[in-house]
C-alpha cells in the first residue's frame, strides 16, 4: 500500500468518539442555545393564538324507501338511487352551501381585539351584531375595516366622536348598517370590525372545512373545522349540518312539487282524452242504437226467436185453413167438419162448431123423420149458409195470415242482419272501452302518485342523521406545545452544532495529534509542546513549569529516535513547512534544555534568509556567523561562535551571519558537511535551526546531514493540506529520520489568523532582512470570525 492509499484510508475512517469530544469544549453554547430556544418558544406560545378543532359526525340517509307510498303493487317511477358518498362530500364543501352558512352566521363580519402583543378574534355574546341593509349583491361584494368603540349607550366608529345608537340604521361608506348591542358589555370596549366579501368569507371557511369517511366501509361522515374560537367552530358545523339537511329536504320537496305539477298538468290532458273517448262511445251506441251490447244481443235473439215462432205459427194456421177449406169442398150435406184442429181463428171455430151442431141435429132428424123431412131440408140450407160463412171467414183469415207472414219475413230479415252485426259492434265497443280503461288506469295511477307526492311533501324525512353534534377538542390543534418545545430543544442544540460544524468545515488547520498521525505515513509524533501564554517562552534552569517539562519529555524521547550507530554527537535538525510554526522556539528551548542537563550544546542558525535566533533568545546578533564560515575558508569557525547564558543556562550559538544574496548557493558549496562534522566533534549535541521547507530549497539541501529531523507542526496554525507535502519530502528522501514535534497544543484562542499558505505561499524572502507579506483569504476570514464567536465566553 502506497502513501496516497494509506492517506485515503485514514481520511475515510470515522472516529465517533473523537467527533463527540471535538464538540464537548463548546458545551456552554449548547446549553445557552437550549435555554434561549426554550425561553423564546415559551414567550411565543404564551402570546400565540391557539387553533382548536371541532368535529361532527353525520349519517347520510338513503331515502329510496323512506317516501310514503300507497298500498299498491304498481311500480314507483320516482325511486332515487343509492347514495354517492363522494358526491355528498363535495356538496357539503360546495360554495353554495357554505354561502348559506356565511349568511346564516354573518361570518363576513369579524371582530378583533388588540392586546399589547397579540390580536385575538372575538365571537359570541361579547360582540355586537352588525346587520348590513341593502341589496344582497351589494352586501356580498362590500368590504372594509372599522374601529368600533362600544359602551352601554352606543358606539363610535373610527374615533370620529359621533355617538351612534344601537338598533338604528346609519350609512357607512355607501351602505346602511345597524348595530345591535352585545348581550354582555362593560364600560368601554374597543373592537376592530372587519367586513369581508362573501367570496373571501366562503374561501376562508372552505379552507378550514374537512370532510372524511369515518371508515372505508362506513356511511358516516366526519366534518371538521378549525379556528381560534371553539364556539364559532361549533356554530359553523351545526349550521352546516342544518343547511345540508335542509338542502336535501328541499331537493326531495322539489321532486314532489314537480310530481304534483306534472300530474295536475297531465290530468287536464287525460280528462280531455277520456271525455273524447266516452263521447265517441256514446255516439257509436247512439248510431248503432245500442244501450248494452250483451242485453241488446239477448233481446235481439229473443225477438228473432219470437219472430220465427210467429212465422211458423202463421204458416201452420194457413195450412190448417187450407185443410178446412178443402174439407168444406169435400164434405157432403149432413157430414161433420173437423173441429179443434188447432186453428186459432175463434170465429171460424165457432162457425165450425155451429155447423157441426146443425149437422148433428139434421142427422137426428133424418134418423127420426128421414131425409125428406122438411126440417132436414131446412137444416141443409142452414148448413150451406154456414159453409159459405166458414169458407169466407177462412179466406179472410188466410189473407190476414199472408200479410202477417210477409211482415214476419221482413222483420226476420232485419233481425238476421242486425244479429250478424253484433260481433263487429262488440269489437268496436271493446276497442273504445280498452282505450277508456287505459286512460282511466293512468288517471287513477297519477291521482295516486299525486296523493303520495302531496303526503311526502308534507312529511319530508331528514336527509341526514346527526350522530354527534359539533364537539371541540380542548387540546389546541396548533401550536402543538409538546412539538414546539421539542423543536425548540432540537434547534437549541442544532444551531450551535451547525455553527461549530461550519467552523470545522471551513477550518483547514491542524488541531489534534490524531490529525497528524492519520495523515503522515511512517512519521511519529515524538513530543507535544503546550501553548504558553507567558510573554517569556524560554525554559529556565531547574524549572518545573509546563514548558520546561514538555522539553524534558522531548529530550527523553529523542533518545529513541537518535540512531544508535552514530559515531559522533547527533546532528538534530529542527525545521517546519512555513514560517511561524515555532521551529526557532523549539530549537532554542531544546538546546537550552540539553544544556541544562549538563550537555555541551551548540545552536546553529541555518535560516540565512530570515534569521530569528537572536530574537528568540533575546541576545545581540553577531555580525559574523555561518555565512562567513561558508564563504571564507580561512575564517576560524569557532571565532564566530557566541557563548551566552540564558536563565543561568550556558549555550553556544553559531548565528547565520550576514544575509547573503544567494543563500542556496552558499549552502550547497560543500562546506556545510565539514562545518557539521567539526561541530559534532566538539559538542554533545548540535541543534540546527533551519529555514522553512515549502518552496525554499535551503533546508532540503542540508537535511541529508541530519541524524534526526524534528519537523515542527503548530496546532491551530499549520494547514492540513501541508501534511501531504511532508509525506512527499520523506518519500523523496529529502528529510532523514523524521519525527514530528506538535507545537502550541491546547491553545484556545488566537489561532488561525488568516494565513493563506499551501502552494500559494509567498515566503517574501529577498535581499536584505526579509519581511513576510501575508494576505488573508476569504475562507480564513470566515473561519476566524466563527472562531471568535464560538470561543467567546
Short mmCIF file of C-alpha atoms in Angstrom, two decimals, residues 69-477:
data_model
loop_
_atom_site.label_atom_id
_atom_site.label_comp_id
_atom_site.label_asym_id
_atom_site.label_seq_id
_atom_site.Cartn_x
_atom_site.Cartn_y
_atom_site.Cartn_z
CA UNK A 69 -96.33 5.03 -0.77
CA UNK A 70 -99.89 3.94 -1.38
CA UNK A 71 -100.68 0.25 -0.79
CA UNK A 72 -100.37 -0.74 -4.38
CA UNK A 73 -98.41 -3.18 -6.42
CA UNK A 74 -97.67 -0.58 -9.04
CA UNK A 75 -94.14 0.46 -9.93
CA UNK A 76 -92.68 3.55 -8.18
CA UNK A 77 -91.33 5.62 -11.02
CA UNK A 78 -89.70 8.15 -8.67
CA UNK A 79 -87.36 5.97 -6.61
CA UNK A 80 -83.91 7.52 -6.02
CA UNK A 81 -80.62 5.74 -6.46
CA UNK A 82 -78.18 4.74 -3.75
CA UNK A 83 -76.16 7.50 -2.06
CA UNK A 84 -72.88 8.50 -3.71
CA UNK A 85 -70.63 9.40 -0.77
CA UNK A 86 -68.06 11.30 -2.85
CA UNK A 87 -70.78 13.46 -4.37
CA UNK A 88 -72.20 14.25 -0.95
CA UNK A 89 -68.74 15.23 0.34
CA UNK A 90 -68.35 17.73 -2.49
CA UNK A 91 -71.85 19.08 -1.89
CA UNK A 92 -71.04 19.71 1.78
CA UNK A 93 -67.97 21.76 0.77
CA UNK A 94 -69.72 23.50 -2.11
CA UNK A 95 -69.69 27.27 -2.27
CA UNK A 96 -73.48 27.26 -2.46
CA UNK A 97 -73.95 25.62 0.95
CA UNK A 98 -71.05 27.48 2.55
CA UNK A 99 -72.51 30.75 1.32
CA UNK A 100 -75.71 29.91 3.18
CA UNK A 101 -73.67 29.21 6.34
CA UNK A 102 -71.85 32.53 5.93
CA UNK A 103 -75.14 34.39 5.56
CA UNK A 104 -76.75 32.49 8.42
CA UNK A 105 -73.93 33.23 10.89
CA UNK A 106 -72.80 36.51 9.26
CA UNK A 107 -69.29 35.15 9.04
CA UNK A 108 -68.29 38.01 6.77
CA UNK A 109 -68.26 40.10 9.98
CA UNK A 110 -65.20 39.52 12.16
CA UNK A 111 -64.36 41.28 15.42
CA UNK A 112 -60.80 41.56 16.73
CA UNK A 113 -59.49 42.89 20.00
CA UNK A 114 -55.95 44.23 20.08
CA UNK A 115 -53.86 43.38 23.11
CA UNK A 116 -50.41 44.65 23.99
CA UNK A 117 -48.76 41.91 21.94
CA UNK A 118 -51.32 39.85 20.08
CA UNK A 119 -54.61 40.41 18.28
CA UNK A 120 -57.37 37.95 19.19
CA UNK A 121 -60.71 37.35 17.48
CA UNK A 122 -63.91 37.78 19.47
CA UNK A 123 -67.21 35.96 18.90
CA UNK A 124 -70.49 35.32 20.66
CA UNK A 125 -72.34 37.31 23.29
CA UNK A 126 -69.43 39.68 23.88
CA UNK A 127 -69.57 41.19 20.38
CA UNK A 128 -72.36 43.19 18.76
CA UNK A 129 -74.49 42.00 15.87
CA UNK A 130 -73.91 44.04 12.73
CA UNK A 131 -76.65 43.96 10.11
CA UNK A 132 -75.98 45.32 6.64
CA UNK A 133 -79.01 46.70 4.88
CA UNK A 134 -79.35 46.85 1.11
CA UNK A 135 -79.40 44.53 -1.88
CA UNK A 136 -77.77 41.22 -1.18
CA UNK A 137 -75.45 41.60 -4.16
CA UNK A 138 -74.14 44.92 -2.82
CA UNK A 139 -73.65 43.42 0.65
CA UNK A 140 -71.79 40.40 -0.73
CA UNK A 141 -69.17 42.49 -2.56
CA UNK A 142 -68.77 45.16 0.15
CA UNK A 143 -65.69 45.08 2.40
CA UNK A 144 -63.93 47.33 4.87
CA UNK A 145 -62.42 47.69 8.33
CA UNK A 146 -63.51 49.99 11.18
CA UNK A 147 -62.61 50.55 14.80
CA UNK A 148 -65.73 50.39 16.91
CA UNK A 149 -65.81 51.67 20.50
CA UNK A 150 -68.70 50.23 22.47
CA UNK A 151 -70.38 51.22 25.72
CA UNK A 152 -73.81 50.75 27.21
CA UNK A 153 -75.29 53.78 25.46
CA UNK A 154 -73.98 53.35 21.93
CA UNK A 155 -70.87 53.10 19.80
CA UNK A 156 -68.33 55.28 17.99
CA UNK A 157 -66.77 54.40 14.62
CA UNK A 158 -63.12 55.18 13.83
CA UNK A 159 -62.86 57.67 16.72
CA UNK A 160 -64.97 60.21 14.79
CA UNK A 161 -66.59 61.44 18.01
CA UNK A 162 -70.12 60.67 16.80
CA UNK A 163 -72.11 58.63 19.31
CA UNK A 164 -74.42 56.30 17.41
CA UNK A 165 -77.36 54.48 18.96
CA UNK A 166 -77.93 50.77 18.88
CA UNK A 167 -80.69 49.34 16.65
CA UNK A 168 -80.55 52.44 14.48
CA UNK A 169 -79.66 52.44 10.79
CA UNK A 170 -76.67 54.57 9.75
CA UNK A 171 -74.90 54.96 6.42
CA UNK A 172 -71.34 53.60 6.33
CA UNK A 173 -69.37 54.15 3.14
CA UNK A 174 -72.40 53.98 0.92
CA UNK A 175 -74.10 51.06 2.67
CA UNK A 176 -76.63 51.08 5.50
CA UNK A 177 -75.62 49.41 8.76
CA UNK A 178 -77.41 48.66 12.01
CA UNK A 179 -75.60 47.59 15.17
CA UNK A 180 -77.34 45.54 17.83
CA UNK A 181 -75.78 45.80 21.28
CA UNK A 182 -73.91 42.73 22.59
CA UNK A 183 -75.51 40.68 25.32
CA UNK A 184 -72.71 41.48 27.75
CA UNK A 185 -70.71 44.70 27.73
CA UNK A 186 -68.53 46.52 30.22
CA UNK A 187 -67.90 50.22 30.49
CA UNK A 188 -65.90 50.66 27.27
CA UNK A 189 -64.80 48.04 24.79
CA UNK A 190 -62.80 48.73 21.65
CA UNK A 191 -63.01 46.24 18.79
CA UNK A 192 -61.94 46.16 15.17
CA UNK A 193 -64.73 45.21 12.77
CA UNK A 194 -63.63 43.66 9.50
CA UNK A 195 -66.24 43.13 6.78
CA UNK A 196 -65.13 40.64 4.14
CA UNK A 197 -66.71 39.97 0.80
CA UNK A 198 -68.84 36.87 0.52
CA UNK A 199 -66.25 35.28 -1.76
CA UNK A 200 -63.45 35.84 0.76
CA UNK A 201 -65.55 34.64 3.67
CA UNK A 202 -66.54 31.46 1.82
CA UNK A 203 -62.93 30.82 0.78
CA UNK A 204 -61.75 31.31 4.38
CA UNK A 205 -64.42 28.95 5.66
CA UNK A 206 -63.81 26.38 2.94
CA UNK A 207 -60.08 26.27 3.69
CA UNK A 208 -60.82 25.07 7.22
CA UNK A 209 -63.57 22.53 6.40
CA UNK A 210 -62.59 18.88 6.06
CA UNK A 211 -64.98 16.04 5.17
CA UNK A 212 -63.85 12.42 5.52
CA UNK A 213 -65.39 9.00 5.93
CA UNK A 214 -65.21 7.57 9.44
CA UNK A 215 -64.23 4.24 7.89
CA UNK A 216 -63.70 2.84 4.42
CA UNK A 217 -66.92 0.83 4.53
CA UNK A 218 -68.82 3.30 6.67
CA UNK A 219 -71.62 5.63 5.62
CA UNK A 220 -70.75 8.01 8.46
CA UNK A 221 -69.13 11.31 7.52
CA UNK A 222 -66.87 13.27 9.86
CA UNK A 223 -66.98 17.00 9.23
CA UNK A 224 -64.32 19.08 10.97
CA UNK A 225 -63.24 22.69 11.06
CA UNK A 226 -60.51 24.58 12.86
CA UNK A 227 -60.12 28.05 14.24
CA UNK A 228 -59.20 30.02 17.36
CA UNK A 229 -62.79 30.12 18.69
CA UNK A 230 -64.45 26.89 19.86
CA UNK A 231 -67.92 28.45 19.98
CA UNK A 232 -67.60 29.71 16.43
CA UNK A 233 -66.30 26.34 15.17
CA UNK A 234 -69.24 24.51 16.75
CA UNK A 235 -71.73 27.02 15.37
CA UNK A 236 -70.28 26.63 11.88
CA UNK A 237 -70.56 22.83 11.97
CA UNK A 238 -74.05 22.75 13.45
CA UNK A 239 -75.25 25.33 10.93
CA UNK A 240 -73.61 23.44 8.10
CA UNK A 241 -75.43 20.27 9.21
CA UNK A 242 -78.74 22.13 9.27
CA UNK A 243 -78.13 23.73 5.87
CA UNK A 244 -77.07 20.41 4.32
CA UNK A 245 -80.10 18.64 5.80
CA UNK A 246 -82.45 21.39 4.60
CA UNK A 247 -80.83 21.29 1.16
CA UNK A 248 -81.54 17.56 0.96
CA UNK A 249 -85.11 18.09 2.12
CA UNK A 250 -85.63 20.83 -0.45
CA UNK A 251 -84.23 18.59 -3.18
CA UNK A 252 -86.81 15.95 -2.41
CA UNK A 253 -89.54 18.53 -1.96
CA UNK A 254 -88.71 19.95 -5.37
CA UNK A 255 -89.16 16.44 -6.79
CA UNK A 256 -92.52 16.09 -5.06
CA UNK A 257 -93.64 19.54 -6.20
CA UNK A 258 -92.58 18.73 -9.72
CA UNK A 259 -94.51 15.47 -9.50
CA UNK A 260 -97.64 17.27 -8.34
CA UNK A 261 -97.35 19.89 -11.07
CA UNK A 262 -96.76 17.22 -13.70
CA UNK A 263 -99.74 15.16 -12.54
CA UNK A 264 -102.01 18.20 -12.45
CA UNK A 265 -100.98 19.14 -15.97
CA UNK A 266 -101.46 15.56 -17.10
CA UNK A 267 -104.89 15.42 -15.51
CA UNK A 268 -106.21 18.11 -17.84
CA UNK A 269 -104.96 16.24 -20.86
CA UNK A 270 -106.28 12.88 -19.61
CA UNK A 271 -109.64 14.42 -18.80
CA UNK A 272 -109.96 15.69 -22.35
CA UNK A 273 -108.92 12.31 -23.75
CA UNK A 274 -111.37 10.45 -21.52
CA UNK A 275 -114.16 12.83 -22.50
CA UNK A 276 -113.37 12.31 -26.18
CA UNK A 277 -113.35 8.51 -25.77
CA UNK A 278 -116.62 8.48 -23.82
CA UNK A 279 -118.25 10.79 -26.37
CA UNK A 280 -117.16 8.51 -29.17
CA UNK A 281 -118.60 5.53 -27.31
CA UNK A 282 -121.92 7.31 -26.72
CA UNK A 283 -122.12 8.45 -30.32
CA UNK A 284 -121.41 4.96 -31.59
CA UNK A 285 -124.08 3.44 -29.35
CA UNK A 286 -126.45 6.12 -30.45
CA UNK A 287 -125.71 5.48 -34.12
CA UNK A 288 -125.96 1.76 -33.64
CA UNK A 289 -128.98 2.13 -31.40
CA UNK A 290 -127.21 0.25 -28.62
CA UNK A 291 -127.66 0.53 -24.93
CA UNK A 292 -125.98 -2.54 -23.54
CA UNK A 293 -124.40 -4.79 -26.09
CA UNK A 294 -124.97 -8.08 -24.26
CA UNK A 295 -128.55 -7.15 -23.31
CA UNK A 296 -129.27 -5.86 -26.79
CA UNK A 297 -127.91 -9.06 -28.29
CA UNK A 298 -130.12 -11.14 -25.92
CA UNK A 299 -133.17 -9.08 -26.74
CA UNK A 300 -132.40 -9.35 -30.44
CA UNK A 301 -132.03 -13.11 -30.10
CA UNK A 302 -135.32 -13.40 -28.19
CA UNK A 303 -137.09 -11.20 -30.75
CA UNK A 304 -135.66 -13.24 -33.55
CA UNK A 305 -136.85 -16.42 -31.87
CA UNK A 306 -140.29 -14.96 -31.33
CA UNK A 307 -140.50 -13.82 -34.93
CA UNK A 308 -139.54 -17.27 -36.10
CA UNK A 309 -142.20 -18.78 -33.81
CA UNK A 310 -144.80 -16.35 -35.09
CA UNK A 311 -143.78 -17.13 -38.65
CA UNK A 312 -144.09 -20.87 -38.01
CA UNK A 313 -147.40 -20.36 -36.25
CA UNK A 314 -148.79 -18.26 -39.13
CA UNK A 315 -147.66 -20.84 -41.63
CA UNK A 316 -149.34 -23.55 -39.57
CA UNK A 317 -152.59 -21.60 -39.33
CA UNK A 318 -152.51 -21.02 -43.07
CA UNK A 319 -152.08 -24.71 -43.68
CA UNK A 320 -154.89 -25.53 -41.24
CA UNK A 321 -157.10 -23.05 -43.07
CA UNK A 322 -156.38 -24.80 -46.36
CA UNK A 323 -157.30 -28.12 -44.74
CA UNK A 324 -160.64 -26.82 -43.55
CA UNK A 325 -161.36 -25.16 -46.93
CA UNK A 326 -160.63 -28.41 -48.65
CA UNK A 327 -162.77 -30.23 -46.13
CA UNK A 328 -165.63 -27.82 -46.87
CA UNK A 329 -165.32 -28.66 -50.57
CA UNK A 330 -165.34 -32.38 -49.94
CA UNK A 331 -167.85 -32.62 -47.14
CA UNK A 332 -171.43 -33.79 -48.01
CA UNK A 333 -174.58 -32.50 -46.59
CA UNK A 334 -175.18 -33.61 -43.10
CA UNK A 335 -171.47 -34.57 -42.66
CA UNK A 336 -169.43 -33.21 -39.82
CA UNK A 337 -166.46 -30.87 -40.34
CA UNK A 338 -163.16 -31.45 -38.47
CA UNK A 339 -163.15 -29.35 -35.34
CA UNK A 340 -160.39 -28.27 -32.89
CA UNK A 341 -157.55 -28.98 -35.28
CA UNK A 342 -155.51 -26.06 -33.92
CA UNK A 343 -157.00 -23.23 -35.87
CA UNK A 344 -156.70 -20.11 -33.76
CA UNK A 345 -159.37 -18.09 -35.55
CA UNK A 346 -162.19 -18.30 -32.98
CA UNK A 347 -164.91 -17.10 -35.35
CA UNK A 348 -164.18 -19.94 -37.76
CA UNK A 349 -164.07 -22.39 -34.88
CA UNK A 350 -167.40 -21.11 -33.64
CA UNK A 351 -168.89 -21.42 -37.16
CA UNK A 352 -167.48 -24.96 -37.49
CA UNK A 353 -168.93 -25.85 -34.11
CA UNK A 354 -172.24 -24.30 -35.08
CA UNK A 355 -172.15 -26.21 -38.42
CA UNK A 356 -171.44 -29.46 -36.69
CA UNK A 357 -174.35 -28.83 -34.22
CA UNK A 358 -176.67 -28.28 -37.21
CA UNK A 359 -175.37 -31.46 -38.88
CA UNK A 360 -175.89 -33.47 -35.75
CA UNK A 361 -179.36 -32.06 -35.42
CA UNK A 362 -180.08 -32.91 -39.10
CA UNK A 363 -178.77 -36.40 -38.61
CA UNK A 364 -181.07 -36.85 -35.65
CA UNK A 365 -184.00 -35.61 -37.74
CA UNK A 366 -183.09 -37.89 -40.64
CA UNK A 367 -182.70 -40.69 -38.26
CA UNK A 368 -186.16 -39.97 -36.88
CA UNK A 369 -188.02 -38.45 -39.89
CA UNK A 370 -185.95 -39.40 -42.94
CA UNK A 371 -184.15 -37.35 -45.39
CA UNK A 372 -187.33 -35.88 -46.78
CA UNK A 373 -188.23 -34.39 -43.55
CA UNK A 374 -188.81 -30.68 -44.07
CA UNK A 375 -186.72 -29.84 -41.14
CA UNK A 376 -183.88 -31.71 -42.74
CA UNK A 377 -184.11 -29.58 -45.81
CA UNK A 378 -184.28 -26.55 -43.70
CA UNK A 379 -181.24 -27.66 -41.76
CA UNK A 380 -179.40 -28.40 -45.01
CA UNK A 381 -180.00 -24.80 -46.11
CA UNK A 382 -178.57 -23.65 -42.81
CA UNK A 383 -175.59 -25.93 -43.39
CA UNK A 384 -175.00 -24.43 -46.79
CA UNK A 385 -175.07 -20.95 -45.42
CA UNK A 386 -172.72 -21.90 -42.62
CA UNK A 387 -170.33 -23.44 -45.12
CA UNK A 388 -170.29 -20.25 -47.07
CA UNK A 389 -169.64 -18.28 -43.92
CA UNK A 390 -166.87 -20.62 -42.79
CA UNK A 391 -165.24 -20.52 -46.13
CA UNK A 392 -165.35 -16.74 -46.38
CA UNK A 393 -164.03 -16.48 -42.86
CA UNK A 394 -161.22 -18.87 -43.66
CA UNK A 395 -160.32 -16.94 -46.77
CA UNK A 396 -160.31 -13.74 -44.84
CA UNK A 397 -158.18 -15.39 -42.13
CA UNK A 398 -155.77 -16.64 -44.74
CA UNK A 399 -155.41 -13.16 -46.15
CA UNK A 400 -154.54 -11.97 -42.66
CA UNK A 401 -152.06 -14.78 -42.26
CA UNK A 402 -150.42 -13.98 -45.59
CA UNK A 403 -149.94 -10.39 -44.56
CA UNK A 404 -148.58 -11.48 -41.20
CA UNK A 405 -146.18 -13.95 -42.84
CA UNK A 406 -144.85 -11.25 -45.14
CA UNK A 407 -144.43 -8.90 -42.23
CA UNK A 408 -142.64 -11.51 -40.15
CA UNK A 409 -140.36 -12.30 -43.12
CA UNK A 410 -139.32 -8.65 -43.32
CA UNK A 411 -138.71 -8.46 -39.57
CA UNK A 412 -136.83 -11.71 -39.65
CA UNK A 413 -134.51 -10.49 -42.39
CA UNK A 414 -133.85 -7.28 -40.47
CA UNK A 415 -133.17 -9.20 -37.26
CA UNK A 416 -130.82 -11.55 -39.02
CA UNK A 417 -128.83 -8.65 -40.46
CA UNK A 418 -128.82 -6.92 -37.09
CA UNK A 419 -127.70 -10.09 -35.36
CA UNK A 420 -124.88 -10.54 -37.88
CA UNK A 421 -123.56 -7.01 -36.96
CA UNK A 422 -123.28 -7.83 -33.23
CA UNK A 423 -119.67 -9.19 -33.36
CA UNK A 424 -118.44 -6.10 -35.19
CA UNK A 425 -120.27 -3.87 -32.78
CA UNK A 426 -118.77 -5.81 -29.90
CA UNK A 427 -115.25 -5.40 -31.38
CA UNK A 428 -115.73 -1.67 -31.82
CA UNK A 429 -117.15 -1.25 -28.31
CA UNK A 430 -114.30 -3.29 -26.79
CA UNK A 431 -111.68 -1.18 -28.62
CA UNK A 432 -113.30 2.00 -27.32
CA UNK A 433 -113.59 0.55 -23.81
CA UNK A 434 -109.94 -0.59 -23.93
CA UNK A 435 -108.76 2.94 -24.63
CA UNK A 436 -111.08 4.18 -21.96
CA UNK A 437 -109.75 1.68 -19.43
CA UNK A 438 -106.10 2.57 -20.20
CA UNK A 439 -106.76 6.25 -19.71
CA UNK A 440 -108.75 5.58 -16.55
CA UNK A 441 -105.96 3.40 -15.15
CA UNK A 442 -103.34 6.05 -15.90
CA UNK A 443 -105.64 8.67 -14.42
CA UNK A 444 -106.01 6.67 -11.22
CA UNK A 445 -102.26 5.97 -11.05
CA UNK A 446 -101.39 9.63 -11.45
CA UNK A 447 -104.02 10.51 -8.91
CA UNK A 448 -102.37 8.07 -6.52
CA UNK A 449 -98.92 9.50 -7.23
CA UNK A 450 -100.20 13.00 -6.66
CA UNK A 451 -101.53 11.94 -3.29
CA UNK A 452 -98.22 10.24 -2.45
CA UNK A 453 -96.26 13.32 -3.52
CA UNK A 454 -98.57 15.60 -1.54
CA UNK A 455 -98.16 13.49 1.59
CA UNK A 456 -94.36 13.23 1.12
CA UNK A 457 -94.20 16.98 0.57
CA UNK A 458 -95.93 17.46 3.90
CA UNK A 459 -93.86 14.84 5.79
CA UNK A 460 -90.43 15.12 4.10
CA UNK A 461 -87.93 12.99 6.04
CA UNK A 462 -84.49 14.32 7.08
CA UNK A 463 -81.64 13.72 4.65
CA UNK A 464 -79.08 13.16 7.42
CA UNK A 465 -78.95 11.75 10.90
CA UNK A 466 -76.68 13.63 13.28
CA UNK A 467 -74.68 11.01 15.16
CA UNK A 468 -72.64 13.55 17.15
CA UNK A 469 -73.26 17.25 17.46
CA UNK A 470 -70.26 19.53 16.99
CA UNK A 471 -67.71 18.74 19.71
CA UNK A 472 -64.44 20.65 20.13
CA UNK A 473 -61.16 19.11 21.16
CA UNK A 474 -59.96 21.12 24.14
CA UNK A 475 -56.36 20.40 23.23
CA UNK A 476 -55.22 23.02 20.70
CA UNK A 477 -54.60 21.74 17.23
#
